[in-house]
PDB file of C-alpha atoms in Angstrom:
ATOM      1  CA  MET A 239     -14.059  14.338  16.187  1.00  0.00           C
ATOM      2  CA  LEU A 240     -14.670  16.104  19.469  1.00  0.00           C
ATOM      3  CA  GLU A 241     -16.810  18.714  17.723  1.00  0.00           C
ATOM      4  CA  TYR A 242     -18.912  16.002  16.132  1.00  0.00           C
ATOM      5  CA  ALA A 243     -19.349  14.216  19.605  1.00  0.00           C
ATOM      6  CA  ALA A 244     -20.469  17.523  21.258  1.00  0.00           C
ATOM      7  CA  LEU A 245     -23.238  17.508  18.476  1.00  0.00           C
ATOM      8  CA  GLY A 246     -24.202  13.699  19.507  1.00  0.00           C
ATOM      9  CA  TRP A 247     -22.755  12.591  16.113  1.00  0.00           C
ATOM     10  CA  ALA A 248     -20.781   9.212  16.537  1.00  0.00           C
ATOM     11  CA  SER A 249     -17.404   8.863  14.587  1.00  0.00           C
ATOM     12  CA  CYS A 250     -14.842   6.349  14.093  1.00  0.00           C
ATOM     13  CA  PRO A 251     -11.316   6.523  12.187  1.00  0.00           C
ATOM     14  CA  GLY A 252     -11.181   6.240   8.528  1.00  0.00           C
ATOM     15  CA  ALA A 253      -8.295   5.051   6.240  1.00  0.00           C
ATOM     16  CA  ARG A 254      -6.437   7.831   4.518  1.00  0.00           C
ATOM     17  CA  PRO A 255      -5.207   8.171   1.036  1.00  0.00           C
ATOM     18  CA  LEU A 256      -1.384   7.582   0.695  1.00  0.00           C
ATOM     19  CA  HIS A 257       0.646   9.825  -1.828  1.00  0.00           C
ATOM     20  CA  SER A 258       3.722   7.914  -1.817  1.00  0.00           C
ATOM     21  CA  GLY A 259       4.825   4.374  -1.657  1.00  0.00           C
ATOM     22  CA  SER A 260       3.486   1.409  -3.542  1.00  0.00           C
ATOM     23  CA  ARG A 261      -0.069   1.637  -1.868  1.00  0.00           C
ATOM     24  CA  ALA A 262      -2.827   4.155  -2.346  1.00  0.00           C
ATOM     25  CA  CYS A 263      -4.555   3.440   0.892  1.00  0.00           C
ATOM     26  CA  SER A 264      -3.518   3.393   4.658  1.00  0.00           C
ATOM     27  CA  CYS A 265      -5.649   0.297   5.197  1.00  0.00           C
ATOM     28  CA  ASP A 266      -4.106  -3.169   5.093  1.00  0.00           C
ATOM     29  CA  ARG A 267      -5.976  -4.219   1.711  1.00  0.00           C
ATOM     30  CA  ILE A 268      -3.573  -4.807  -1.323  1.00  0.00           C
ATOM     31  CA  GLY A 269      -5.255  -2.850  -4.107  1.00  0.00           C
ATOM     32  CA  CYS A 270      -8.052  -1.295  -2.131  1.00  0.00           C
ATOM     33  CA  PRO A 271     -10.775  -0.152  -4.388  1.00  0.00           C
ATOM     34  CA  ASP A 272     -11.928   2.878  -2.204  1.00  0.00           C
ATOM     35  CA  ALA A 273      -8.675   4.353  -1.074  1.00  0.00           C
ATOM     36  CA  GLY A 274      -8.923   6.855   1.899  1.00  0.00           C
ATOM     37  CA  ALA A 275     -12.666   6.524   1.807  1.00  0.00           C
ATOM     38  CA  HIS A 276     -13.750   3.814   4.205  1.00  0.00           C
ATOM     39  CA  PRO A 277     -13.688   2.899   7.756  1.00  0.00           C
ATOM     40  CA  LEU A 278     -10.374   1.293   9.112  1.00  0.00           C
ATOM     41  CA  SER A 279     -12.385  -1.300  10.950  1.00  0.00           C
ATOM     42  CA  ARG A 280     -14.881  -3.782   9.731  1.00  0.00           C
ATOM     43  CA  ALA A 281     -16.642  -3.232  12.861  1.00  0.00           C
ATOM     44  CA  TRP A 282     -16.955   0.270  12.248  1.00  0.00           C
ATOM     45  CA  GLN A 283     -20.928   0.150  13.170  1.00  0.00           C
ATOM     46  CA  MET A 284     -20.325  -0.896  16.687  1.00  0.00           C
ATOM     47  CA  GLN A 285     -17.014   1.070  16.924  1.00  0.00           C
ATOM     48  CA  ALA A 286     -18.416   4.548  16.132  1.00  0.00           C
ATOM     49  CA  THR A 287     -18.801   6.498  19.409  1.00  0.00           C
ATOM     50  CA  THR A 288     -19.344   9.983  20.914  1.00  0.00           C
ATOM     51  CA  ASP A 289     -16.948   9.054  23.856  1.00  0.00           C
ATOM     52  CA  PRO A 290     -14.454  11.953  24.102  1.00  0.00           C
ATOM     53  CA  THR A 291     -11.841   9.624  25.696  1.00  0.00           C
ATOM     54  CA  LEU A 292     -11.973   6.886  23.098  1.00  0.00           C
ATOM     55  CA  LEU A 293     -12.060   9.523  20.352  1.00  0.00           C
ATOM     56  CA  SER A 294      -8.934  11.192  21.510  1.00  0.00           C
ATOM     57  CA  HIS A 295      -7.044   8.189  21.973  1.00  0.00           C
ATOM     58  CA  TRP A 296      -7.801   7.080  18.416  1.00  0.00           C
ATOM     59  CA  TRP A 297      -6.840  10.285  16.811  1.00  0.00           C
ATOM     60  CA  HIS A 298      -3.846  10.512  19.186  1.00  0.00           C
ATOM     61  CA  ARG A 299      -2.747   7.390  17.868  1.00  0.00           C
ATOM     62  CA  ASP A 300      -3.372   8.200  14.261  1.00  0.00           C
ATOM     63  CA  PRO A 301      -3.774  11.829  13.952  1.00  0.00           C
ATOM     64  CA  GLU A 302      -4.067  11.654  10.098  1.00  0.00           C
ATOM     65  CA  ALA A 303      -6.964   9.235  10.090  1.00  0.00           C
ATOM     66  CA  ASN A 304     -10.088  10.275   8.124  1.00  0.00           C
ATOM     67  CA  VAL A 305     -13.469  10.785   9.975  1.00  0.00           C
ATOM     68  CA  ILE A 306     -16.207   8.228   9.197  1.00  0.00           C
ATOM     69  CA  LEU A 307     -19.721   9.344  10.481  1.00  0.00           C
ATOM     70  CA  PRO A 308     -22.324   6.615  10.303  1.00  0.00           C
ATOM     71  CA  THR A 309     -25.684   7.454   8.762  1.00  0.00           C
ATOM     72  CA  GLY A 310     -29.134   6.420  10.128  1.00  0.00           C
ATOM     73  CA  ARG A 311     -28.512   7.161  13.836  1.00  0.00           C
ATOM     74  CA  VAL A 312     -28.894  10.910  14.301  1.00  0.00           C
ATOM     75  CA  PHE A 313     -28.866  11.898  10.588  1.00  0.00           C
ATOM     76  CA  ASP A 314     -29.211  10.698   7.129  1.00  0.00           C
ATOM     77  CA  VAL A 315     -27.104  12.212   4.364  1.00  0.00           C
ATOM     78  CA  PHE A 316     -28.264  13.067   0.748  1.00  0.00           C
ATOM     79  CA  ASP A 317     -25.105  12.703  -1.511  1.00  0.00           C
ATOM     80  CA  VAL A 318     -25.454  14.399  -4.945  1.00  0.00           C
ATOM     81  CA  PRO A 319     -23.081  15.366  -7.843  1.00  0.00           C
ATOM     82  CA  LEU A 320     -21.073  18.604  -6.953  1.00  0.00           C
ATOM     83  CA  ALA A 321     -22.881  20.975  -9.852  1.00  0.00           C
ATOM     84  CA  ALA A 322     -26.299  19.659  -8.736  1.00  0.00           C
ATOM     85  CA  GLY A 323     -25.445  20.036  -4.981  1.00  0.00           C
ATOM     86  CA  LEU A 324     -24.248  23.508  -5.396  1.00  0.00           C
ATOM     87  CA  ALA A 325     -27.155  24.644  -7.482  1.00  0.00           C
ATOM     88  CA  ALA A 326     -29.564  23.225  -4.845  1.00  0.00           C
ATOM     89  CA  PHE A 327     -27.631  24.891  -2.084  1.00  0.00           C
ATOM     90  CA  ALA A 328     -27.761  28.178  -3.758  1.00  0.00           C
ATOM     91  CA  ASN A 329     -31.347  27.783  -4.562  1.00  0.00           C
ATOM     92  CA  MET A 330     -32.202  27.004  -0.843  1.00  0.00           C
ATOM     93  CA  ASP A 331     -30.313  29.939   0.279  1.00  0.00           C
ATOM     94  CA  SER A 332     -32.111  32.264  -2.062  1.00  0.00           C
ATOM     95  CA  THR A 333     -35.572  31.070  -1.140  1.00  0.00           C
ATOM     96  CA  GLY A 334     -34.942  31.014   2.621  1.00  0.00           C
ATOM     97  CA  THR A 335     -34.955  27.119   2.878  1.00  0.00           C
ATOM     98  CA  ALA A 336     -32.823  26.038   5.742  1.00  0.00           C
ATOM     99  CA  PRO A 337     -30.561  22.977   4.009  1.00  0.00           C
ATOM    100  CA  GLY A 338     -29.010  22.076   7.479  1.00  0.00           C
ATOM    101  CA  PRO A 339     -25.296  21.227   7.459  1.00  0.00           C
ATOM    102  CA  VAL A 340     -23.778  20.916   3.914  1.00  0.00           C
ATOM    103  CA  ALA A 341     -20.359  19.614   3.025  1.00  0.00           C
ATOM    104  CA  ALA A 342     -18.253  19.697  -0.149  1.00  0.00           C
ATOM    105  CA  ASN A 343     -16.733  16.089  -0.651  1.00  0.00           C
ATOM    106  CA  GLY A 344     -14.613  16.202  -3.792  1.00  0.00           C
ATOM    107  CA  ASP A 345     -17.027  16.015  -6.686  1.00  0.00           C
ATOM    108  CA  ARG A 346     -20.005  15.412  -4.388  1.00  0.00           C
ATOM    109  CA  VAL A 347     -22.056  17.575  -1.965  1.00  0.00           C
ATOM    110  CA  LEU A 348     -23.414  16.097   1.241  1.00  0.00           C
ATOM    111  CA  PHE A 349     -26.711  17.494   2.680  1.00  0.00           C
ATOM    112  CA  PHE A 350     -27.160  16.229   6.379  1.00  0.00           C
ATOM    113  CA  VAL A 351     -30.895  15.839   7.289  1.00  0.00           C
ATOM    114  CA  ALA A 352     -32.768  14.329  10.277  1.00  0.00           C
ATOM    115  CA  THR A 353     -32.816  10.583  10.093  1.00  0.00           C
ATOM    116  CA  ARG A 354     -36.055   8.693   9.346  1.00  0.00           C
ATOM    117  CA  ASN A 355     -34.744   5.562  10.717  1.00  0.00           C
ATOM    118  CA  ALA A 356     -37.401   5.421  13.531  1.00  0.00           C
ATOM    119  CA  SER A 357     -38.966   2.084  14.670  1.00  0.00           C
ATOM    120  CA  ASP A 358     -42.523   3.677  13.996  1.00  0.00           C
ATOM    121  CA  ASP A 359     -41.743   4.021  10.246  1.00  0.00           C
ATOM    122  CA  GLU A 360     -39.579   0.762   9.901  1.00  0.00           C
ATOM    123  CA  ASP A 361     -41.579  -0.631   6.988  1.00  0.00           C
ATOM    124  CA  GLU A 362     -41.338   2.703   5.170  1.00  0.00           C
ATOM    125  CA  TRP A 363     -37.551   3.060   5.093  1.00  0.00           C
ATOM    126  CA  TRP A 364     -34.677   0.716   4.134  1.00  0.00           C
ATOM    127  CA  SER A 365     -31.106   0.040   4.783  1.00  0.00           C
ATOM    128  CA  CYS A 366     -28.655   1.681   2.185  1.00  0.00           C
ATOM    129  CA  PRO A 367     -25.497  -0.081   2.161  1.00  0.00           C
ATOM    130  CA  LEU A 368     -24.300   1.983  -0.676  1.00  0.00           C
ATOM    131  CA  ASP A 369     -20.571   2.090   0.647  1.00  0.00           C
ATOM    132  CA  TYR A 370     -20.096  -1.611   0.858  1.00  0.00           C
ATOM    133  CA  GLY A 371     -19.144  -2.041  -2.627  1.00  0.00           C
ATOM    134  CA  PRO A 372     -17.473   0.783  -4.180  1.00  0.00           C
ATOM    135  CA  SER A 373     -18.061  -0.720  -7.559  1.00  0.00           C
ATOM    136  CA  THR A 374     -21.858   0.127  -7.189  1.00  0.00           C
ATOM    137  CA  ILE A 375     -21.027   3.956  -6.875  1.00  0.00           C
ATOM    138  CA  GLU A 376     -20.297   4.044 -10.648  1.00  0.00           C
ATOM    139  CA  GLU A 377     -23.686   2.683 -11.274  1.00  0.00           C
ATOM    140  CA  MET A 378     -25.407   5.323  -9.035  1.00  0.00           C
ATOM    141  CA  PRO A 379     -24.012   8.766 -10.329  1.00  0.00           C
ATOM    142  CA  GLY A 380     -27.053  10.721  -9.273  1.00  0.00           C
ATOM    143  CA  LEU A 381     -28.619  11.161  -5.841  1.00  0.00           C
ATOM    144  CA  ARG A 382     -27.624   8.783  -3.242  1.00  0.00           C
ATOM    145  CA  TRP A 383     -29.464   8.397   0.109  1.00  0.00           C
ATOM    146  CA  HIS A 384     -27.134   7.304   2.997  1.00  0.00           C
ATOM    147  CA  CYS A 385     -29.198   6.088   5.788  1.00  0.00           C
ATOM    148  CA  ARG A 386     -28.888   3.104   8.151  1.00  0.00           C
ATOM    149  CA  ASP A 387     -26.057   0.878   7.547  1.00  0.00           C
ATOM    150  CA  SER A 388     -24.093   3.554   5.649  1.00  0.00           C
ATOM    151  CA  TYR A 389     -21.534   6.006   6.305  1.00  0.00           C
ATOM    152  CA  VAL A 390     -19.964   9.187   5.090  1.00  0.00           C
ATOM    153  CA  LEU A 391     -16.546  10.626   4.928  1.00  0.00           C
ATOM    154  CA  ALA A 392     -16.684  13.965   6.972  1.00  0.00           C
ATOM    155  CA  PRO A 393     -14.692  17.166   7.075  1.00  0.00           C
ATOM    156  CA  PRO A 394     -11.595  17.640   7.626  1.00  0.00           C
ATOM    157  CA  SER A 395     -10.950  14.208   5.835  1.00  0.00           C
ATOM    158  CA  VAL A 396      -8.518  14.180   3.073  1.00  0.00           C
ATOM    159  CA  LEU A 397      -9.622  12.853  -0.147  1.00  0.00           C
ATOM    160  CA  PRO A 398      -7.925  10.725  -2.768  1.00  0.00           C
ATOM    161  CA  SER A 399      -7.228  13.938  -4.736  1.00  0.00           C
ATOM    162  CA  GLY A 400      -5.224  15.434  -1.772  1.00  0.00           C
ATOM    163  CA  ARG A 401      -8.022  18.021  -1.254  1.00  0.00           C
ATOM    164  CA  ALA A 402      -9.857  17.921   2.085  1.00  0.00           C
ATOM    165  CA  ALA A 403     -13.748  17.630   2.517  1.00  0.00           C
ATOM    166  CA  SER A 404     -14.976  20.916   3.710  1.00  0.00           C
ATOM    167  CA  TRP A 405     -18.222  22.288   5.268  1.00  0.00           C
ATOM    168  CA  LEU A 406     -20.076  24.669   3.042  1.00  0.00           C
ATOM    169  CA  ARG A 407     -22.523  25.449   6.095  1.00  0.00           C
ATOM    170  CA  PRO A 408     -21.088  23.607   9.197  1.00  0.00           C
ATOM    171  CA  PRO A 409     -23.397  21.866  11.695  1.00  0.00           C
ATOM    172  CA  ASP A 410     -24.344  24.403  14.591  1.00  0.00           C
ATOM    173  CA  GLY A 411     -26.459  22.420  16.999  1.00  0.00           C
ATOM    174  CA  ARG A 412     -29.832  23.421  15.354  1.00  0.00           C
ATOM    175  CA  PRO A 413     -32.392  20.702  14.523  1.00  0.00           C
ATOM    176  CA  LEU A 414     -31.505  19.083  11.253  1.00  0.00           C
ATOM    177  CA  PRO A 415     -34.164  19.617   8.408  1.00  0.00           C
ATOM    178  CA  ASP A 416     -36.895  17.214   7.389  1.00  0.00           C
ATOM    179  CA  PRO A 417     -35.335  14.876   4.608  1.00  0.00           C
ATOM    180  CA  LEU A 418     -38.387  15.174   2.495  1.00  0.00           C
ATOM    181  CA  LEU A 419     -38.200  18.862   2.192  1.00  0.00           C
ATOM    182  CA  VAL A 420     -34.576  18.630   1.114  1.00  0.00           C
ATOM    183  CA  LEU A 421     -35.234  15.835  -0.960  1.00  0.00           C
ATOM    184  CA  GLU A 422     -37.887  17.805  -2.787  1.00  0.00           C
ATOM    185  CA  GLN A 423     -35.203  20.427  -3.488  1.00  0.00           C
ATOM    186  CA  LEU A 424     -32.702  18.027  -4.513  1.00  0.00           C
ATOM    187  CA  ALA A 425     -34.881  16.068  -6.881  1.00  0.00           C
ATOM    188  CA  ASP A 426     -35.519  19.158  -8.993  1.00  0.00           C
ATOM    189  CA  VAL A 427     -31.897  19.675  -9.697  1.00  0.00           C
ATOM    190  CA  CYS A 428     -30.869  16.109 -10.024  1.00  0.00           C
ATOM    191  CA  GLU A 429     -33.288  15.153 -12.934  1.00  0.00           C
TER     192      GLU A 429
END
């Protein structure tokens, strides 16, 4: 989490999947529909921070907490099915297109891009509360765009499968790519 803070990326603690006992998630919801893949607090948007002292306190108190990164502040995230994401990633590498940071998150690949959530284009872009209702995820199997009011589960978070999310290309402090350039690449493989 401190690595993300050093990049200027806010984070907050997320629930983690439980693999023993009667519950599937560390949150307090009985029958959690999105076990281990959501923020612990309903106030996650206000809670997310880059403050190293607060981040250290949170993860000292709960070292197994997953990492939630809010989108639409510093970056947006294109979230695509694994096969399409890996194909797009390989294509970008072979053509010399810089994809920016890319993470493997179970059966999805996450492409981190510069946010378009600027006030001068407010009417052009919209809020994407994709993660508010886990039931809507099944209705959106292809490309998802996480921007303002959304979040992603970030490496090294543990997924419900027991595997950890991981970086295919970690963030390195370079400017994030233009989302429209990455979207153009992703649209070709997600059709």
